[in-house]
């Protein structure tokens, strides 16, 4: 099955252009008069930088501090659908009457391919120019809302819902001629990316370039937190003290431009505020409804929120309530931001996994560069897929990279158990009986003394897993060493917190063998380049580019199989997936989430 990705790009005569610098468009965070915003130019970041919209080159703040700061910023922010041609100065002057503006940026939202919502396809109401505006005070938003009216038409009736998502119209369309600069929310095209990689000076430079091109920008990160904040406003109508938190790739520093937005409804604050408060001989409690289990409560809460998003949520379309899954969720598309969203409730283990990856990504700048490149390589060869099935997931690949870096000498990353020994009383965390304790303070973790290059690490990664004994050993980042597999799954990667679970249980033997064959082949290609590296004027793909192409003249076949091998594998994987799903339907399930950390 063909999966859109880098691997679909045929060999192009790109490397001959390495002498000419590729012109890179500037992605700008438009600053406002008297604000703290500054221009962000992606191509001005030095090679090896890991800036991702998480402040500084390597984030040193605690994960919780970063989350709280981002959420507070989002609560002071509005989303405005703007006319195509608008004067930026007049726009800011108009909004400034409601309060001082901290910063802002514009972006354009595009439809990608045919839409499943014909009404929106006809109206095109969510396509166009948007502004994300952060005020200095939260009170300014109330002032803006008070000065906003509900639209009315002769044919339809508007539902009077007050949100922080606005639509700006011009009374005189011909009075505005200028256009604003907008930031890009999608990665470059495959051709542009390959040109940049071919221009790089070294394989290390290629990996860092790939990271800078694919990682989430400051603007995209802010937009993700704003989207969660807008959903939180709606959920607060039922649960006033709730928090909608992003988790997974949106916050763990391993997110790619265009990735889905995972969020969960955190009701812990509501429960904490409802704790028993005794005054004298009296104990006051809320009148509530009771249900037989937490799972049923979760399903009822998500069912109501799904209905609310579907009927009243501006820009929320295609709402699906998937309540019988192991981890019940509501899936929808937020048209204005372009994000595909999954909303769960009280999924705290998933957030803890996000925090662990955040820490690993912050400890060494090589970690994220290697993870992004391995994921890109896997996607290019259809080892991963957006379709559920027997393919390896990005989360599994990330765990494999972390495990590999723990095995280096000296280690580049510490084991989870060693992070646990550094934890203090404040870090102690037990969720649903699972010990999720590890140190949260980055400054207490000693940096690695390992100085290996990314080029060497990439080659060694492929050699290591190309010869890994998957038939008898499992991968365990908690202890950082190979262990005997507890079952017969082709690939066994222990869940770092729910340790009885295998996060790669879905992977089939054929897909694992494909991974091993490609890893050996990639290691061989990099080994050949050590002795026969192409010259600057060469027309040959080199380095990372040669690994991403589906075929190349210097690539040898490692196995002799029929030409329809991959078609047969695809059908086999789908059959195995269907078989697995049928088996699960006959398995007695409980209310516990068993795959919650696969973010």
mmCIF file of C-alpha atoms in Angstrom, residues 426-590:
data_model
loop_
_atom_site.group_PDB
_atom_site.id
_atom_site.type_symbol
_atom_site.label_atom_id
_atom_site.label_comp_id
_atom_site.label_asym_id
_atom_site.label_seq_id
_atom_site.Cartn_x
_atom_site.Cartn_y
_atom_site.Cartn_z
ATOM 1 C CA UNK A 426 7.823 15.861 45.097
ATOM 2 C CA UNK A 427 8.392 13.616 42.064
ATOM 3 C CA UNK A 428 6.618 10.577 43.520
ATOM 4 C CA UNK A 429 3.777 9.571 41.219
ATOM 5 C CA UNK A 430 1.545 6.495 41.186
ATOM 6 C CA UNK A 431 -1.232 6.324 38.579
ATOM 7 C CA UNK A 432 -3.775 3.490 38.610
ATOM 8 C CA UNK A 433 -1.336 1.375 40.593
ATOM 9 C CA UNK A 434 1.563 2.014 38.181
ATOM 10 C CA UNK A 435 4.764 3.566 39.525
ATOM 11 C CA UNK A 436 5.397 6.630 37.332
ATOM 12 C CA UNK A 437 8.068 8.201 39.536
ATOM 13 C CA UNK A 438 11.098 9.864 37.920
ATOM 14 C CA UNK A 439 13.018 13.083 38.412
ATOM 15 C CA UNK A 440 11.331 16.128 36.877
ATOM 16 C CA UNK A 441 14.121 18.656 37.457
ATOM 17 C CA UNK A 442 16.396 18.597 34.397
ATOM 18 C CA UNK A 443 19.232 20.325 36.231
ATOM 19 C CA UNK A 444 19.655 17.275 38.496
ATOM 20 C CA UNK A 445 20.490 14.961 35.581
ATOM 21 C CA UNK A 446 24.177 14.842 34.630
ATOM 22 C CA UNK A 447 24.875 15.386 30.915
ATOM 23 C CA UNK A 448 26.366 12.519 28.935
ATOM 24 C CA UNK A 449 30.099 12.358 28.242
ATOM 25 C CA UNK A 450 29.455 10.640 24.915
ATOM 26 C CA UNK A 451 30.670 12.700 21.908
ATOM 27 C CA UNK A 452 29.686 10.425 19.007
ATOM 28 C CA UNK A 453 28.466 12.143 15.841
ATOM 29 C CA UNK A 454 24.958 11.813 14.482
ATOM 30 C CA UNK A 455 26.375 10.143 11.380
ATOM 31 C CA UNK A 456 27.955 7.402 13.465
ATOM 32 C CA UNK A 457 24.861 7.009 15.632
ATOM 33 C CA UNK A 458 22.587 6.674 12.605
ATOM 34 C CA UNK A 459 24.780 3.960 11.090
ATOM 35 C CA UNK A 460 25.163 2.167 14.429
ATOM 36 C CA UNK A 461 21.397 2.303 15.010
ATOM 37 C CA UNK A 462 20.755 0.414 11.788
ATOM 38 C CA UNK A 463 23.547 -2.064 12.516
ATOM 39 C CA UNK A 464 22.327 -2.638 16.080
ATOM 40 C CA UNK A 465 18.710 -3.394 15.180
ATOM 41 C CA UNK A 466 19.639 -5.091 11.924
ATOM 42 C CA UNK A 467 21.308 -7.746 14.089
ATOM 43 C CA UNK A 468 19.059 -7.591 17.178
ATOM 44 C CA UNK A 469 17.760 -10.937 18.473
ATOM 45 C CA UNK A 470 14.076 -10.042 18.212
ATOM 46 C CA UNK A 471 13.154 -13.725 18.374
ATOM 47 C CA UNK A 472 14.164 -14.005 22.036
ATOM 48 C CA UNK A 473 14.842 -10.512 23.464
ATOM 49 C CA UNK A 474 12.636 -7.566 24.378
ATOM 50 C CA UNK A 475 13.355 -3.827 24.590
ATOM 51 C CA UNK A 476 13.132 -2.213 28.011
ATOM 52 C CA UNK A 477 14.020 1.470 28.525
ATOM 53 C CA UNK A 478 13.312 1.191 32.247
ATOM 54 C CA UNK A 479 16.413 -0.960 32.746
ATOM 55 C CA UNK A 480 18.200 -0.153 29.489
ATOM 56 C CA UNK A 481 19.130 -3.737 28.699
ATOM 57 C CA UNK A 482 17.900 -6.654 26.650
ATOM 58 C CA UNK A 483 15.596 -9.086 28.416
ATOM 59 C CA UNK A 484 13.935 -12.363 27.543
ATOM 60 C CA UNK A 485 10.570 -11.868 25.873
ATOM 61 C CA UNK A 486 7.634 -12.773 28.134
ATOM 62 C CA UNK A 487 5.518 -13.874 25.149
ATOM 63 C CA UNK A 488 5.806 -14.803 21.486
ATOM 64 C CA UNK A 489 5.059 -11.388 19.973
ATOM 65 C CA UNK A 490 7.408 -10.725 17.025
ATOM 66 C CA UNK A 491 8.413 -7.346 18.504
ATOM 67 C CA UNK A 492 8.228 -6.789 22.260
ATOM 68 C CA UNK A 493 8.802 -3.272 23.624
ATOM 69 C CA UNK A 494 7.837 -2.963 27.265
ATOM 70 C CA UNK A 495 5.530 -0.106 28.153
ATOM 71 C CA UNK A 496 7.689 2.131 30.404
ATOM 72 C CA UNK A 497 4.934 2.612 33.011
ATOM 73 C CA UNK A 498 2.318 -0.095 32.464
ATOM 74 C CA UNK A 499 5.096 -2.672 32.486
ATOM 75 C CA UNK A 500 2.895 -5.690 31.788
ATOM 76 C CA UNK A 501 1.995 -4.289 28.370
ATOM 77 C CA UNK A 502 3.761 -4.525 25.020
ATOM 78 C CA UNK A 503 3.439 -1.264 23.080
ATOM 79 C CA UNK A 504 4.307 -3.049 19.810
ATOM 80 C CA UNK A 505 1.968 -6.016 20.161
ATOM 81 C CA UNK A 506 0.294 -5.083 16.870
ATOM 82 C CA UNK A 507 3.463 -5.545 14.788
ATOM 83 C CA UNK A 508 3.468 -8.622 12.540
ATOM 84 C CA UNK A 509 6.412 -10.898 11.810
ATOM 85 C CA UNK A 510 6.488 -9.797 8.164
ATOM 86 C CA UNK A 511 6.644 -6.127 9.098
ATOM 87 C CA UNK A 512 9.388 -6.776 11.629
ATOM 88 C CA UNK A 513 11.389 -8.702 9.018
ATOM 89 C CA UNK A 514 10.924 -5.822 6.590
ATOM 90 C CA UNK A 515 12.290 -3.449 9.222
ATOM 91 C CA UNK A 516 15.311 -5.688 9.836
ATOM 92 C CA UNK A 517 16.058 -6.049 6.096
ATOM 93 C CA UNK A 518 15.842 -2.295 5.522
ATOM 94 C CA UNK A 519 17.968 -1.564 8.604
ATOM 95 C CA UNK A 520 20.722 -3.872 7.333
ATOM 96 C CA UNK A 521 20.494 -2.355 3.879
ATOM 97 C CA UNK A 522 20.695 1.206 5.248
ATOM 98 C CA UNK A 523 23.705 0.318 7.413
ATOM 99 C CA UNK A 524 25.410 -1.113 4.322
ATOM 100 C CA UNK A 525 24.717 2.050 2.292
ATOM 101 C CA UNK A 526 26.193 4.286 4.984
ATOM 102 C CA UNK A 527 29.176 1.952 5.326
ATOM 103 C CA UNK A 528 29.831 2.220 1.573
ATOM 104 C CA UNK A 529 29.763 6.013 1.772
ATOM 105 C CA UNK A 530 32.508 5.927 4.387
ATOM 106 C CA UNK A 531 34.857 4.602 1.716
ATOM 107 C CA UNK A 532 33.249 6.101 -1.411
ATOM 108 C CA UNK A 533 31.564 9.396 -0.532
ATOM 109 C CA UNK A 534 30.254 11.331 -3.583
ATOM 110 C CA UNK A 535 32.012 14.573 -4.494
ATOM 111 C CA UNK A 536 30.323 17.987 -4.373
ATOM 112 C CA UNK A 537 29.701 17.907 -8.123
ATOM 113 C CA UNK A 538 28.411 14.335 -8.086
ATOM 114 C CA UNK A 539 24.929 13.595 -9.336
ATOM 115 C CA UNK A 540 24.442 10.795 -6.815
ATOM 116 C CA UNK A 541 22.135 11.020 -3.794
ATOM 117 C CA UNK A 542 24.191 10.813 -0.644
ATOM 118 C CA UNK A 543 23.872 10.433 3.098
ATOM 119 C CA UNK A 544 20.365 10.613 4.492
ATOM 120 C CA UNK A 545 18.913 11.277 1.024
ATOM 121 C CA UNK A 546 20.123 7.908 -0.257
ATOM 122 C CA UNK A 547 18.329 6.227 2.657
ATOM 123 C CA UNK A 548 15.023 7.977 1.954
ATOM 124 C CA UNK A 549 14.805 7.175 -1.746
ATOM 125 C CA UNK A 550 12.886 4.002 -2.663
ATOM 126 C CA UNK A 551 15.637 2.914 -5.062
ATOM 127 C CA UNK A 552 19.120 4.014 -6.045
ATOM 128 C CA UNK A 553 21.814 2.716 -8.424
ATOM 129 C CA UNK A 554 24.218 1.898 -5.597
ATOM 130 C CA UNK A 555 21.641 -0.107 -3.671
ATOM 131 C CA UNK A 556 21.954 -3.883 -3.730
ATOM 132 C CA UNK A 557 19.274 -6.439 -3.070
ATOM 133 C CA UNK A 558 19.637 -8.359 0.146
ATOM 134 C CA UNK A 559 16.939 -10.894 -0.570
ATOM 135 C CA UNK A 560 15.466 -12.430 -3.724
ATOM 136 C CA UNK A 561 11.717 -12.180 -3.493
ATOM 137 C CA UNK A 562 8.882 -11.837 -5.962
ATOM 138 C CA UNK A 563 8.007 -8.413 -7.327
ATOM 139 C CA UNK A 564 4.622 -8.465 -5.640
ATOM 140 C CA UNK A 565 6.180 -8.885 -2.189
ATOM 141 C CA UNK A 566 4.924 -5.609 -0.737
ATOM 142 C CA UNK A 567 1.387 -6.034 -2.087
ATOM 143 C CA UNK A 568 1.225 -9.483 -0.478
ATOM 144 C CA UNK A 569 2.608 -8.074 2.798
ATOM 145 C CA UNK A 570 -0.018 -5.320 2.836
ATOM 146 C CA UNK A 571 -2.896 -7.789 2.386
ATOM 147 C CA UNK A 572 -1.363 -10.080 4.996
ATOM 148 C CA UNK A 573 -1.004 -7.201 7.484
ATOM 149 C CA UNK A 574 -4.622 -6.169 7.017
ATOM 150 C CA UNK A 575 -5.793 -9.763 7.543
ATOM 151 C CA UNK A 576 -3.671 -10.059 10.690
ATOM 152 C CA UNK A 577 -5.094 -6.767 11.938
ATOM 153 C CA UNK A 578 -8.677 -7.934 11.322
ATOM 154 C CA UNK A 579 -7.917 -11.217 13.046
ATOM 155 C CA UNK A 580 -6.489 -9.345 16.033
ATOM 156 C CA UNK A 581 -9.532 -7.099 16.255
ATOM 157 C CA UNK A 582 -11.882 -10.115 16.132
ATOM 158 C CA UNK A 583 -9.920 -11.771 18.914
ATOM 159 C CA UNK A 584 -10.146 -8.648 21.046
ATOM 160 C CA UNK A 585 -13.928 -8.602 20.653
ATOM 161 C CA UNK A 586 -14.114 -11.976 22.393
ATOM 162 C CA UNK A 587 -11.764 -10.882 25.146
ATOM 163 C CA UNK A 588 -13.275 -9.710 28.372
ATOM 164 C CA UNK A 589 -12.233 -6.085 28.814
ATOM 165 C CA UNK A 590 -12.095 -3.976 31.920
#
